[in-house]
Short mmCIF file of C-alpha atoms in Angstrom, two decimals:
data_model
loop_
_atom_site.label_atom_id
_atom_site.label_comp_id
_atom_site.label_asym_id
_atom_site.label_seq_id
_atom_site.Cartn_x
_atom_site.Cartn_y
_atom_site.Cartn_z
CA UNK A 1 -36.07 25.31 19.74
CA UNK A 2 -34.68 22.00 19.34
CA UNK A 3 -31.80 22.17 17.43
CA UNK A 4 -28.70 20.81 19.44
CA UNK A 5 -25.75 22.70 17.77
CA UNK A 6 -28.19 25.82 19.14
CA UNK A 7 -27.54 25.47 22.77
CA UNK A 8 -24.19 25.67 24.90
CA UNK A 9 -24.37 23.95 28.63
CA UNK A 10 -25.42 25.48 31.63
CA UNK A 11 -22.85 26.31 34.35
CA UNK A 12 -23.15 24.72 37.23
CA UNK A 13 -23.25 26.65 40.40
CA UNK A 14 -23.22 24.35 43.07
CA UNK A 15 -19.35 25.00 43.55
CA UNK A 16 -21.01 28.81 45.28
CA UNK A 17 -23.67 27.63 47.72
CA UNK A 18 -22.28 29.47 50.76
CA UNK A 19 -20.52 31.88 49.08
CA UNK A 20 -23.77 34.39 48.83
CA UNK A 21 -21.82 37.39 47.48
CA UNK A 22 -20.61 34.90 44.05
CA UNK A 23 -24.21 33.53 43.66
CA UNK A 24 -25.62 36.93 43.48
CA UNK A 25 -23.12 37.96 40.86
CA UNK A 26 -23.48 34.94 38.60
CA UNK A 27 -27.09 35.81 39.28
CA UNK A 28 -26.68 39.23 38.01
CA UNK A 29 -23.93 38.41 35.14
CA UNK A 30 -25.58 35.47 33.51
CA UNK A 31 -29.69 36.10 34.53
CA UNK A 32 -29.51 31.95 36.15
CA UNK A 33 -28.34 29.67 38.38
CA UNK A 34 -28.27 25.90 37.41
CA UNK A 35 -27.87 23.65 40.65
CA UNK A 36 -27.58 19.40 39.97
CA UNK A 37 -29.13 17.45 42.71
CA UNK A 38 -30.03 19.95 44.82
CA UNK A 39 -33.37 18.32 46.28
CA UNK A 40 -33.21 14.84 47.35
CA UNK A 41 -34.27 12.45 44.64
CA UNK A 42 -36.91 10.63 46.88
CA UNK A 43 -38.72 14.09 47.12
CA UNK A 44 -38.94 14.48 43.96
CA UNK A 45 -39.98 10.87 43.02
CA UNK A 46 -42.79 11.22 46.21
CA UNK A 47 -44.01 14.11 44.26
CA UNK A 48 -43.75 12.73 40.57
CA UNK A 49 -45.93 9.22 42.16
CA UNK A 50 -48.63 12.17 43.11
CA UNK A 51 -48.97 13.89 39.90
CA UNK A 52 -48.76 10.72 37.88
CA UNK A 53 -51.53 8.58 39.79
CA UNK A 54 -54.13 11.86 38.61
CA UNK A 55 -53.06 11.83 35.28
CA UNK A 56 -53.80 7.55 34.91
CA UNK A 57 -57.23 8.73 36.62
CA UNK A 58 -57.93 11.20 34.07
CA UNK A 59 -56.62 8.70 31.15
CA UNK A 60 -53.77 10.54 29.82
CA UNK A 61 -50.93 7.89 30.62
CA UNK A 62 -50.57 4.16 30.90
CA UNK A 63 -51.04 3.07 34.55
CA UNK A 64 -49.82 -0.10 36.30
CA UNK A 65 -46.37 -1.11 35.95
CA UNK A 66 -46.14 1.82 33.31
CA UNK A 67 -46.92 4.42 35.47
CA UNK A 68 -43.47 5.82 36.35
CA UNK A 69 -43.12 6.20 32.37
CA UNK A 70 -45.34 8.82 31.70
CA UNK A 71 -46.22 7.46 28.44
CA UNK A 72 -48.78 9.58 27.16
CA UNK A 73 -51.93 8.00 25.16
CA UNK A 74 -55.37 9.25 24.04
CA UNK A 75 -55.63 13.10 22.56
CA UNK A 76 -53.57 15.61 24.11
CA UNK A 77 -55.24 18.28 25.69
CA UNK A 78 -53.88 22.04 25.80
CA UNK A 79 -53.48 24.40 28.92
CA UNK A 80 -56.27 26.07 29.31
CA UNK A 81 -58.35 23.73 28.15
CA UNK A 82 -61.60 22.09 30.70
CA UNK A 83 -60.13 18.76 29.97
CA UNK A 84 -56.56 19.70 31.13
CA UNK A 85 -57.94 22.01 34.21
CA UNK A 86 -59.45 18.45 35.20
CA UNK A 87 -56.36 16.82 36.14
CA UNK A 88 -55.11 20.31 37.13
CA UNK A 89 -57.07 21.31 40.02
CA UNK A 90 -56.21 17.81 41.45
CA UNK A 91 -52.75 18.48 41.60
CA UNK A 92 -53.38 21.68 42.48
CA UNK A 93 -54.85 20.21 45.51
CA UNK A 94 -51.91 18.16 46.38
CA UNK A 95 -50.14 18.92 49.86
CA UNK A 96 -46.64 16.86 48.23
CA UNK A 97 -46.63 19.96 45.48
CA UNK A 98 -47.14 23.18 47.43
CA UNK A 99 -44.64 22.19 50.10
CA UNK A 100 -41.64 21.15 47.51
CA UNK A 101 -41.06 25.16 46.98
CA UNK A 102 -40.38 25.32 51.03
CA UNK A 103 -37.91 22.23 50.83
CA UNK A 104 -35.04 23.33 53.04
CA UNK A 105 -32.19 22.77 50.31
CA UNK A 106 -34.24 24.66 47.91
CA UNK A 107 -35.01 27.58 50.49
CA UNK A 108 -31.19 27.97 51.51
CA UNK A 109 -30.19 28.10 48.17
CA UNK A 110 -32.64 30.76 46.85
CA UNK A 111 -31.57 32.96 50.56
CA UNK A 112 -28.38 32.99 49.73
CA UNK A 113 -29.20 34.51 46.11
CA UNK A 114 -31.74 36.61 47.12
CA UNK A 115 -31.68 37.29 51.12
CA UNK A 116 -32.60 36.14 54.24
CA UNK A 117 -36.34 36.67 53.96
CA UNK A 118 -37.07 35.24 50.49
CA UNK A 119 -39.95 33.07 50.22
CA UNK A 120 -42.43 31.30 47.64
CA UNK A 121 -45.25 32.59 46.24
CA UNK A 122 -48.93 31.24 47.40
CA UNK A 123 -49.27 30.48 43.46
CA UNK A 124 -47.88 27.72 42.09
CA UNK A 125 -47.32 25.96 39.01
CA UNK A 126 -47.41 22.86 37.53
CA UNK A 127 -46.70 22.01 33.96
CA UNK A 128 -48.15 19.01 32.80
CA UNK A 129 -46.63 18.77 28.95
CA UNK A 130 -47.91 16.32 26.22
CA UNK A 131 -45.71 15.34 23.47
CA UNK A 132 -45.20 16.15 19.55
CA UNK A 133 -46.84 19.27 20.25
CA UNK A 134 -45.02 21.68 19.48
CA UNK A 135 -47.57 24.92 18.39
CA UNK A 136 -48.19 24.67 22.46
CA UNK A 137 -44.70 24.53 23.80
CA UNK A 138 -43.73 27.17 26.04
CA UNK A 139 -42.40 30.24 24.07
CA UNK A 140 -39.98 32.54 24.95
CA UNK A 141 -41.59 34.87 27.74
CA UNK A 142 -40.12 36.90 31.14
CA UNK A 143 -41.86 36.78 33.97
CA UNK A 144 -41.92 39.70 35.25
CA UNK A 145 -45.95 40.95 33.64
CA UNK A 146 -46.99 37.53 33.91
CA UNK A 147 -46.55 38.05 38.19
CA UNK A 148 -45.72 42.12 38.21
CA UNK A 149 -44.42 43.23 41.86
CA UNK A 150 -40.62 43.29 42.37
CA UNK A 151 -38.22 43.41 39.28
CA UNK A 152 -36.46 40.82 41.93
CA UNK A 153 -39.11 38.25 42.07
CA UNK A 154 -37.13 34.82 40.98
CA UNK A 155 -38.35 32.02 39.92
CA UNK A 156 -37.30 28.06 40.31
CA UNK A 157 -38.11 25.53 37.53
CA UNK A 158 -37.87 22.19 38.88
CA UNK A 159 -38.44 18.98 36.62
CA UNK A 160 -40.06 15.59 38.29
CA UNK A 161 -38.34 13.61 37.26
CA UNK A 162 -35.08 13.08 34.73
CA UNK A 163 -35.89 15.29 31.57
CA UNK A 164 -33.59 15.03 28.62
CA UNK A 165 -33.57 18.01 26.41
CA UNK A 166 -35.24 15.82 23.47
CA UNK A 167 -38.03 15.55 26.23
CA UNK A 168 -38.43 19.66 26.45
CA UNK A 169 -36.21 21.14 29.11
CA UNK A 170 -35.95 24.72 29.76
CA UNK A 171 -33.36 26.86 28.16
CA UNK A 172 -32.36 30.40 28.94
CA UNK A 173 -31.25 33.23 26.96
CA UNK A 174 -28.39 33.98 28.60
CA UNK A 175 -27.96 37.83 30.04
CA UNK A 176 -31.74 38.58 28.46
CA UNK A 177 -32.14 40.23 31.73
CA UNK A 178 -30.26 43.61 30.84
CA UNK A 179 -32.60 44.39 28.27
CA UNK A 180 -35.60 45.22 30.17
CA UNK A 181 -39.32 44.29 30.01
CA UNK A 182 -39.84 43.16 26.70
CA UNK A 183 -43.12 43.64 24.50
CA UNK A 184 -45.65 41.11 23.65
CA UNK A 185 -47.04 39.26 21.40
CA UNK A 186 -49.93 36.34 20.98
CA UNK A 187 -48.82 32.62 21.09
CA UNK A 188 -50.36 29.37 21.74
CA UNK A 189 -48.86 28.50 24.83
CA UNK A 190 -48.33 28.38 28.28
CA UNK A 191 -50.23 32.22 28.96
CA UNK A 192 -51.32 32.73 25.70
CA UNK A 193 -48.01 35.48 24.91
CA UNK A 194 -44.56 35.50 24.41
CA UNK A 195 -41.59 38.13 24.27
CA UNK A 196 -40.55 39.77 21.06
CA UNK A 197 -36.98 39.32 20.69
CA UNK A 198 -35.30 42.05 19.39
CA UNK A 199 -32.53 41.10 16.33
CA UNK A 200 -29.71 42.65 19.17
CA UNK A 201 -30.84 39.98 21.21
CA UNK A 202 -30.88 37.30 18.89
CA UNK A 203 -27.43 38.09 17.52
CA UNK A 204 -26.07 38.90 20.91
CA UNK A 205 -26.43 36.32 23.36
CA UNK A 206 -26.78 32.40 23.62
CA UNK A 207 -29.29 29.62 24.56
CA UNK A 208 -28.07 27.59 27.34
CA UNK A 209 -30.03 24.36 27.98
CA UNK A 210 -28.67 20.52 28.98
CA UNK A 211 -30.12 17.14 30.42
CA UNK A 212 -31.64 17.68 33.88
CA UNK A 213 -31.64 15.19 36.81
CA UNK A 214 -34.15 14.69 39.35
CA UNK A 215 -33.73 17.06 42.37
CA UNK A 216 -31.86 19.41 39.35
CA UNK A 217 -33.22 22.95 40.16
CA UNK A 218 -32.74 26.27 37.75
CA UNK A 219 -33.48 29.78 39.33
CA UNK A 220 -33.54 32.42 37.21
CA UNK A 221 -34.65 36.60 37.42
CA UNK A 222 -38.03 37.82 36.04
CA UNK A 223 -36.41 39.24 33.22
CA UNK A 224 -34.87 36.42 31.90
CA UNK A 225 -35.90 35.56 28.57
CA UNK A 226 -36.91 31.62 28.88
CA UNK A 227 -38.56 29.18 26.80
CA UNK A 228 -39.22 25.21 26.94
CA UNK A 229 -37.85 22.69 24.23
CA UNK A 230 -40.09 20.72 22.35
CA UNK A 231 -41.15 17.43 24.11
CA UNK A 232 -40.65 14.81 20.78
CA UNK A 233 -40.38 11.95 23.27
CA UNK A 234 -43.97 9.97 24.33
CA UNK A 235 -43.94 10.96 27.39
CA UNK A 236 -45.54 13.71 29.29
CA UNK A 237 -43.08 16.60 30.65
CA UNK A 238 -44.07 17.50 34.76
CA UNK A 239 -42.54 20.14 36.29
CA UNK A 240 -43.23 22.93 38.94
CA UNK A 241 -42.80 26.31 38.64
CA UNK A 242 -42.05 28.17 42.38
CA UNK A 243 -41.36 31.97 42.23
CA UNK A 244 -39.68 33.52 45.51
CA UNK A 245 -39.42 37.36 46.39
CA UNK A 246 -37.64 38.95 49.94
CA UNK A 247 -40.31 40.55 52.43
CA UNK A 248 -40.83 44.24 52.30
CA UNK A 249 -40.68 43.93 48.13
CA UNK A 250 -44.46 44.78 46.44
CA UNK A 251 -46.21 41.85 45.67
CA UNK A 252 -49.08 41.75 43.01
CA UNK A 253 -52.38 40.82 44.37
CA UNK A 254 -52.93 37.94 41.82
CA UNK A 255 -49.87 35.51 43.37
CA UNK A 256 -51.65 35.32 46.53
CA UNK A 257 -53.86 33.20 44.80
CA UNK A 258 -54.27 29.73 43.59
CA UNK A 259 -53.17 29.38 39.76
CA UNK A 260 -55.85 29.90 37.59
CA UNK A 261 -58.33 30.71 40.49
CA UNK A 262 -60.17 28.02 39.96
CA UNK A 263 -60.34 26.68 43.35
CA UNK A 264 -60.36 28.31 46.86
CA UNK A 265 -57.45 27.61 49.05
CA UNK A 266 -59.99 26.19 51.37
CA UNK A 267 -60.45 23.86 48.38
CA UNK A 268 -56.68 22.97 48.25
CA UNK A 269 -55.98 22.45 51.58
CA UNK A 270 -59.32 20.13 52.13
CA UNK A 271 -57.54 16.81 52.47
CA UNK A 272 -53.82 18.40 53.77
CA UNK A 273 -52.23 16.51 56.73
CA UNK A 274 -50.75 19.44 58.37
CA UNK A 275 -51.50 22.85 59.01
CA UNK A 276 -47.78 23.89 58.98
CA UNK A 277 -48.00 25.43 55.60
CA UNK A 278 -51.47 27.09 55.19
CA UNK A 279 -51.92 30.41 55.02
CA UNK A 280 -47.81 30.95 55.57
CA UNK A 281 -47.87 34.17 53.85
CA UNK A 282 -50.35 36.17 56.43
CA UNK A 283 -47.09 36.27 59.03
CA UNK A 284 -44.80 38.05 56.18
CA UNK A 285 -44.24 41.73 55.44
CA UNK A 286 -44.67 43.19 52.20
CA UNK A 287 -46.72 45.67 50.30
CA UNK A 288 -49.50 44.20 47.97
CA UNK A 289 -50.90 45.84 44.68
CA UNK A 290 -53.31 45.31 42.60
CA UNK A 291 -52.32 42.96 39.09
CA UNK A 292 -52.75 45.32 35.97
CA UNK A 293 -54.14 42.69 32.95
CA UNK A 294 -53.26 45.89 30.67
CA UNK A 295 -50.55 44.62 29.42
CA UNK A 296 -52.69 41.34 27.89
CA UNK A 297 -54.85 43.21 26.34
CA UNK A 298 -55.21 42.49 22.47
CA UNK A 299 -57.01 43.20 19.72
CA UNK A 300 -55.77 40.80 17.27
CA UNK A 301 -58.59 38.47 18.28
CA UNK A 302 -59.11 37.21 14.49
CA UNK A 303 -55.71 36.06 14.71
CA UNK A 304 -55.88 34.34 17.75
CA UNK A 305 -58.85 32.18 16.49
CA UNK A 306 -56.94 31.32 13.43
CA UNK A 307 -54.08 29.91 15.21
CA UNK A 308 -56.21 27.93 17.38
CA UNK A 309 -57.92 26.53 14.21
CA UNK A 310 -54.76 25.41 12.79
CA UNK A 311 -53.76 23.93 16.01
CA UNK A 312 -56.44 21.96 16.37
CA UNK A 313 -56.60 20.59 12.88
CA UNK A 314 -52.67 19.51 13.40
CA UNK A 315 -53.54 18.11 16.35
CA UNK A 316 -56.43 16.06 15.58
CA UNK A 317 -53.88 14.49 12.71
CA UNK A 318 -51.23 13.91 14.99
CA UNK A 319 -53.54 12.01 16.87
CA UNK A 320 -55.38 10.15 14.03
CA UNK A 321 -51.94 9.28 11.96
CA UNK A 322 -52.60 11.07 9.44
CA UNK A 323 -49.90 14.18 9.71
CA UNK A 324 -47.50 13.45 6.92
CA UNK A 325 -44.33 13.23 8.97
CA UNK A 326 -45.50 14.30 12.06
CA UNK A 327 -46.71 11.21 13.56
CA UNK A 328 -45.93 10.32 17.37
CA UNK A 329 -42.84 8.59 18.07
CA UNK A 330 -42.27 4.92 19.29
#
Protein backbone atom coordinates (compact mmCIF):
# COMPACT_ATOMS: atom_id res chain seq x y z
CA UNK A 1 0.00 0.00 0.00
CA UNK A 2 2.84 2.23 -0.01
CA UNK A 3 3.93 2.73 -3.25
CA UNK A 4 3.75 6.54 -4.22
CA UNK A 5 3.34 6.39 -8.08
CA UNK A 6 0.04 4.21 -6.71
CA UNK A 7 -1.96 7.03 -5.36
CA UNK A 8 -3.42 10.30 -7.07
CA UNK A 9 -4.41 13.34 -4.49
CA UNK A 10 -7.49 13.81 -2.83
CA UNK A 11 -9.81 16.66 -3.88
CA UNK A 12 -10.38 19.04 -1.67
CA UNK A 13 -13.87 20.00 -0.82
CA UNK A 14 -13.73 22.80 1.31
CA UNK A 15 -14.52 25.15 -1.77
CA UNK A 16 -18.59 23.33 -1.11
CA UNK A 17 -19.21 23.79 2.61
CA UNK A 18 -22.53 25.63 2.24
CA UNK A 19 -23.35 24.49 -0.88
CA UNK A 20 -25.18 21.11 0.59
CA UNK A 21 -26.66 20.00 -2.75
CA UNK A 22 -22.57 19.84 -4.37
CA UNK A 23 -21.27 18.06 -1.19
CA UNK A 24 -23.84 15.41 -1.47
CA UNK A 25 -22.98 14.82 -5.09
CA UNK A 26 -19.21 14.68 -4.72
CA UNK A 27 -20.34 12.46 -1.87
CA UNK A 28 -22.21 10.25 -4.13
CA UNK A 29 -19.77 10.56 -7.35
CA UNK A 30 -16.46 9.98 -5.68
CA UNK A 31 -17.62 7.78 -2.19
CA UNK A 32 -15.39 10.93 0.04
CA UNK A 33 -15.00 14.15 1.07
CA UNK A 34 -11.44 15.44 2.01
CA UNK A 35 -11.71 18.79 4.11
CA UNK A 36 -7.97 20.64 5.20
CA UNK A 37 -8.17 22.33 8.48
CA UNK A 38 -11.45 21.86 9.23
CA UNK A 39 -11.11 21.52 13.19
CA UNK A 40 -9.06 23.99 14.92
CA UNK A 41 -5.51 22.83 15.40
CA UNK A 42 -5.50 23.49 19.25
CA UNK A 43 -8.37 20.83 19.46
CA UNK A 44 -6.70 18.55 17.98
CA UNK A 45 -3.30 19.10 19.75
CA UNK A 46 -5.59 19.18 23.35
CA UNK A 47 -6.63 15.80 22.27
CA UNK A 48 -3.24 14.36 20.84
CA UNK A 49 -1.52 15.73 24.68
CA UNK A 50 -4.43 13.21 26.12
CA UNK A 51 -3.77 10.17 24.20
CA UNK A 52 -0.04 10.60 24.31
CA UNK A 53 0.43 11.14 28.23
CA UNK A 54 -1.42 7.21 28.44
CA UNK A 55 0.69 5.82 26.03
CA UNK A 56 4.26 7.23 28.10
CA UNK A 57 2.25 5.61 31.16
CA UNK A 58 1.91 2.38 29.55
CA UNK A 59 5.70 2.61 28.09
CA UNK A 60 5.11 2.62 24.50
CA UNK A 61 6.70 6.17 23.66
CA UNK A 62 9.44 8.39 24.96
CA UNK A 63 8.01 10.90 27.48
CA UNK A 64 9.40 14.28 28.58
CA UNK A 65 10.43 16.68 26.08
CA UNK A 66 9.79 13.74 23.51
CA UNK A 67 6.40 13.32 24.14
CA UNK A 68 4.78 15.30 21.30
CA UNK A 69 6.98 12.87 18.98
CA UNK A 70 5.34 9.81 19.40
CA UNK A 71 8.44 7.91 19.07
CA UNK A 72 7.56 4.51 19.66
CA UNK A 73 10.02 2.12 21.81
CA UNK A 74 9.72 -1.30 23.51
CA UNK A 75 7.64 -4.26 21.53
CA UNK A 76 4.73 -3.27 19.66
CA UNK A 77 1.64 -4.62 20.69
CA UNK A 78 -1.35 -5.57 18.21
CA UNK A 79 -5.15 -4.54 18.47
CA UNK A 80 -6.71 -6.84 20.21
CA UNK A 81 -4.17 -7.67 22.21
CA UNK A 82 -4.51 -7.30 26.62
CA UNK A 83 -1.44 -5.21 26.40
CA UNK A 84 -2.88 -2.76 23.77
CA UNK A 85 -6.61 -2.83 25.43
CA UNK A 86 -4.46 -1.41 28.48
CA UNK A 87 -3.76 1.87 27.11
CA UNK A 88 -7.10 1.54 25.24
CA UNK A 89 -9.69 1.64 27.78
CA UNK A 90 -7.85 4.78 29.14
CA UNK A 91 -8.44 6.66 26.21
CA UNK A 92 -11.49 5.25 25.89
CA UNK A 93 -12.26 6.94 29.06
CA UNK A 94 -11.17 10.29 27.94
CA UNK A 95 -13.93 13.16 27.91
CA UNK A 96 -11.28 15.30 25.17
CA UNK A 97 -11.98 12.08 22.65
CA UNK A 98 -15.71 11.40 22.73
CA UNK A 99 -16.59 15.08 22.41
CA UNK A 100 -14.14 15.82 19.21
CA UNK A 101 -16.94 13.88 16.95
CA UNK A 102 -19.59 16.73 18.27
CA UNK A 103 -17.03 19.64 17.42
CA UNK A 104 -19.25 22.23 15.78
CA UNK A 105 -17.09 22.56 12.45
CA UNK A 106 -17.08 18.89 12.20
CA UNK A 107 -20.98 18.58 12.90
CA UNK A 108 -21.89 21.37 10.22
CA UNK A 109 -19.90 19.84 7.78
CA UNK A 110 -21.17 16.22 8.07
CA UNK A 111 -25.20 18.09 8.13
CA UNK A 112 -24.68 19.53 5.20
CA UNK A 113 -23.61 16.04 3.54
CA UNK A 114 -25.89 14.07 5.21
CA UNK A 115 -28.93 16.25 6.80
CA UNK A 116 -29.99 18.19 9.46
CA UNK A 117 -30.25 15.46 12.08
CA UNK A 118 -26.98 13.57 11.56
CA UNK A 119 -25.13 12.69 14.55
CA UNK A 120 -22.15 10.44 15.96
CA UNK A 121 -22.30 7.21 17.02
CA UNK A 122 -22.00 6.34 21.01
CA UNK A 123 -18.95 4.06 19.70
CA UNK A 124 -15.93 5.42 19.01
CA UNK A 125 -12.62 4.72 17.79
CA UNK A 126 -9.28 5.26 18.36
CA UNK A 127 -6.38 3.91 16.44
CA UNK A 128 -3.33 3.77 18.19
CA UNK A 129 -0.72 2.43 15.25
CA UNK A 130 2.88 1.16 15.92
CA UNK A 131 5.39 1.28 13.25
CA UNK A 132 7.21 -1.22 10.67
CA UNK A 133 4.32 -3.33 11.09
CA UNK A 134 2.93 -3.87 8.35
CA UNK A 135 1.07 -7.70 8.59
CA UNK A 136 -1.28 -5.43 11.11
CA UNK A 137 -1.98 -2.39 9.05
CA UNK A 138 -5.44 -1.71 8.32
CA UNK A 139 -6.60 -3.62 5.15
CA UNK A 140 -8.93 -2.71 2.76
CA UNK A 141 -12.50 -3.12 4.46
CA UNK A 142 -16.20 -1.10 4.12
CA UNK A 143 -17.88 -0.36 6.89
CA UNK A 144 -20.96 -1.04 6.41
CA UNK A 145 -20.96 -5.12 8.34
CA UNK A 146 -18.47 -3.91 10.63
CA UNK A 147 -21.54 -1.25 12.11
CA UNK A 148 -24.73 -2.72 9.88
CA UNK A 149 -27.87 -0.21 10.17
CA UNK A 150 -28.21 2.41 7.38
CA UNK A 151 -26.35 1.90 3.97
CA UNK A 152 -25.97 5.90 4.84
CA UNK A 153 -24.07 5.62 8.00
CA UNK A 154 -20.70 7.85 7.25
CA UNK A 155 -17.86 7.81 8.80
CA UNK A 156 -15.00 10.64 9.68
CA UNK A 157 -11.30 9.66 9.98
CA UNK A 158 -9.54 12.28 11.73
CA UNK A 159 -5.62 12.11 12.35
CA UNK A 160 -4.03 13.81 15.73
CA UNK A 161 -1.83 15.20 14.65
CA UNK A 162 0.19 15.89 11.08
CA UNK A 163 0.43 12.35 9.36
CA UNK A 164 2.50 12.06 6.25
CA UNK A 165 1.55 9.24 4.02
CA UNK A 166 5.08 7.47 4.80
CA UNK A 167 3.55 7.61 8.41
CA UNK A 168 0.20 5.48 7.25
CA UNK A 169 -2.60 7.76 6.18
CA UNK A 170 -5.80 6.57 4.90
CA UNK A 171 -6.45 6.12 1.26
CA UNK A 172 -9.69 5.48 -0.53
CA UNK A 173 -10.66 3.55 -3.44
CA UNK A 174 -12.25 5.95 -5.21
CA UNK A 175 -16.15 5.21 -6.36
CA UNK A 176 -15.78 1.55 -4.42
CA UNK A 177 -19.11 2.52 -3.18
CA UNK A 178 -21.18 1.47 -6.41
CA UNK A 179 -20.20 -1.94 -6.07
CA UNK A 180 -22.05 -3.01 -3.13
CA UNK A 181 -21.25 -4.94 0.09
CA UNK A 182 -18.30 -6.75 -0.63
CA UNK A 183 -17.33 -10.36 0.73
CA UNK A 184 -14.84 -11.20 3.30
CA UNK A 185 -12.00 -12.54 4.05
CA UNK A 186 -9.48 -13.14 7.26
CA UNK A 187 -6.63 -10.57 7.88
CA UNK A 188 -4.51 -9.51 10.66
CA UNK A 189 -5.76 -6.25 11.29
CA UNK A 190 -7.81 -3.74 12.56
CA UNK A 191 -11.26 -6.36 12.89
CA UNK A 192 -9.62 -9.29 12.00
CA UNK A 193 -11.25 -9.11 7.95
CA UNK A 194 -10.93 -7.31 4.98
CA UNK A 195 -12.88 -6.87 1.55
CA UNK A 196 -12.14 -9.02 -1.44
CA UNK A 197 -11.54 -6.84 -4.26
CA UNK A 198 -12.85 -7.95 -7.26
CA UNK A 199 -10.17 -7.68 -10.54
CA UNK A 200 -13.13 -4.96 -12.01
CA UNK A 201 -12.33 -3.07 -9.12
CA UNK A 202 -8.79 -3.22 -9.15
CA UNK A 203 -8.53 -2.34 -12.83
CA UNK A 204 -11.27 0.20 -12.61
CA UNK A 205 -10.79 2.76 -10.16
CA UNK A 206 -7.89 4.63 -8.24
CA UNK A 207 -6.33 5.03 -4.73
CA UNK A 208 -6.47 8.49 -3.59
CA UNK A 209 -4.36 9.28 -0.49
CA UNK A 210 -1.98 12.61 0.40
CA UNK A 211 -0.25 14.26 3.55
CA UNK A 212 -2.85 15.22 6.18
CA UNK A 213 -2.74 18.25 8.54
CA UNK A 214 -3.95 18.53 11.92
CA UNK A 215 -7.68 19.50 12.10
CA UNK A 216 -7.62 17.62 8.28
CA UNK A 217 -10.89 15.55 8.37
CA UNK A 218 -11.98 12.72 5.56
CA UNK A 219 -15.71 11.53 5.53
CA UNK A 220 -16.45 8.89 3.55
CA UNK A 221 -19.85 6.29 2.91
CA UNK A 222 -19.96 2.76 4.45
CA UNK A 223 -19.29 1.31 1.28
CA UNK A 224 -16.26 2.82 0.53
CA UNK A 225 -13.52 0.55 0.09
CA UNK A 226 -10.64 2.05 2.57
CA UNK A 227 -7.44 0.95 3.82
CA UNK A 228 -4.44 2.58 5.95
CA UNK A 229 -0.77 2.97 4.56
CA UNK A 230 1.93 1.40 6.20
CA UNK A 231 3.38 3.46 9.14
CA UNK A 232 7.52 2.98 8.18
CA UNK A 233 8.20 6.09 10.26
CA UNK A 234 9.06 5.52 14.37
CA UNK A 235 6.37 6.95 15.41
CA UNK A 236 3.02 5.79 16.52
CA UNK A 237 -0.06 6.73 14.10
CA UNK A 238 -3.34 8.23 16.48
CA UNK A 239 -6.35 8.82 14.98
CA UNK A 240 -10.18 8.66 15.71
CA UNK A 241 -12.63 7.08 13.91
CA UNK A 242 -16.42 8.95 14.38
CA UNK A 243 -19.28 7.42 12.29
CA UNK A 244 -22.54 9.72 11.92
CA UNK A 245 -26.08 8.54 10.64
CA UNK A 246 -29.53 11.05 10.31
CA UNK A 247 -32.35 10.18 12.98
CA UNK A 248 -35.15 7.96 11.90
CA UNK A 249 -32.31 5.62 9.92
CA UNK A 250 -31.94 1.85 11.77
CA UNK A 251 -29.19 1.73 13.93
CA UNK A 252 -27.46 -1.63 14.97
CA UNK A 253 -27.61 -2.35 18.58
CA UNK A 254 -23.77 -2.86 18.92
CA UNK A 255 -22.82 1.17 18.17
CA UNK A 256 -24.66 2.13 21.16
CA UNK A 257 -21.95 0.75 22.90
CA UNK A 258 -18.48 1.44 24.00
CA UNK A 259 -15.81 -0.09 21.44
CA UNK A 260 -14.88 -3.33 22.33
CA UNK A 261 -17.34 -3.45 25.35
CA UNK A 262 -14.92 -3.59 27.60
CA UNK A 263 -15.98 -0.93 29.86
CA UNK A 264 -19.46 0.43 30.91
CA UNK A 265 -20.26 3.91 29.93
CA UNK A 266 -20.62 4.49 33.59
CA UNK A 267 -16.93 3.50 33.43
CA UNK A 268 -16.13 6.17 30.74
CA UNK A 269 -17.80 8.91 31.97
CA UNK A 270 -16.36 8.34 35.76
CA UNK A 271 -13.97 11.27 35.82
CA UNK A 272 -15.99 13.58 32.87
CA UNK A 273 -16.35 17.31 33.76
CA UNK A 274 -19.66 17.80 32.23
CA UNK A 275 -22.73 16.07 31.81
CA UNK A 276 -23.50 17.82 28.45
CA UNK A 277 -22.58 14.83 26.43
CA UNK A 278 -23.64 11.64 28.33
CA UNK A 279 -26.14 9.63 27.31
CA UNK A 280 -26.87 12.23 24.12
CA UNK A 281 -28.31 9.54 22.10
CA UNK A 282 -31.50 8.65 24.52
CA UNK A 283 -33.18 12.21 23.14
CA UNK A 284 -32.77 10.97 19.28
CA UNK A 285 -35.18 9.05 17.06
CA UNK A 286 -34.30 6.07 15.29
CA UNK A 287 -35.07 2.41 15.05
CA UNK A 288 -32.48 -0.01 16.71
CA UNK A 289 -31.72 -3.72 15.61
CA UNK A 290 -30.02 -6.22 16.73
CA UNK A 291 -25.98 -6.64 15.19
CA UNK A 292 -25.88 -9.98 13.14
CA UNK A 293 -21.94 -11.42 13.81
CA UNK A 294 -23.01 -13.87 10.80
CA UNK A 295 -21.22 -12.35 8.56
CA UNK A 296 -17.73 -13.00 10.79
CA UNK A 297 -18.23 -16.21 11.03
CA UNK A 298 -15.25 -18.48 9.75
CA UNK A 299 -14.10 -21.62 9.60
CA UNK A 300 -10.68 -21.21 8.38
CA UNK A 301 -9.52 -21.17 11.99
CA UNK A 302 -6.17 -23.22 11.09
CA UNK A 303 -5.39 -20.43 8.95
CA UNK A 304 -5.94 -17.81 11.20
CA UNK A 305 -3.49 -19.35 13.78
CA UNK A 306 -0.89 -19.65 11.16
CA UNK A 307 -0.88 -16.11 10.29
CA UNK A 308 -0.71 -15.10 13.77
CA UNK A 309 2.36 -17.42 14.15
CA UNK A 310 4.13 -15.82 11.42
CA UNK A 311 3.28 -12.48 12.73
CA UNK A 312 4.58 -12.94 15.79
CA UNK A 313 7.83 -14.53 14.79
CA UNK A 314 8.38 -11.27 12.35
CA UNK A 315 7.62 -9.28 14.98
CA UNK A 316 9.68 -10.53 17.68
CA UNK A 317 12.72 -9.97 14.92
CA UNK A 318 11.77 -6.65 14.14
CA UNK A 319 12.06 -5.97 17.59
CA UNK A 320 15.27 -7.95 18.41
CA UNK A 321 17.27 -6.69 15.05
CA UNK A 322 17.44 -9.54 13.68
CA UNK A 323 14.86 -9.24 10.47
CA UNK A 324 17.20 -9.13 7.53
CA UNK A 325 16.11 -5.81 6.08
CA UNK A 326 13.33 -5.14 8.07
CA UNK A 327 14.80 -3.44 10.93
CA UNK A 328 13.12 -0.17 12.47
CA UNK A 329 14.06 3.01 11.04
CA UNK A 330 16.16 5.92 12.58
Amino acid sequence: MNNDWAFADMTASNDLLEDRDALRARLEDEGYLYFRELIDRERIDALRRDVLEVLVNRGWIKGGELTDHAEAIGMPVREGDEEYFLAYDEVQKLESFHSLAHDESLQSAMKQALGETAFPHPLKVARLVFPTEPEVSTPPHQDFLNNQGTPSLTAAWIPLGDCPMKQGTLAILRGSHRYGVLPLEFSLGPGNRQAVLPNELRDRLTWVTNDFSAGDVLLFGALTVHASLHNVTSRMRLSVDFRYQCEGEEASDLVLKPHYERLSWEDIYASWKSDALKYYWHDLDFPVAPYDRTPFASPDGDEHFKEVFKYEHWRKLRYEGKAPGRGRPD
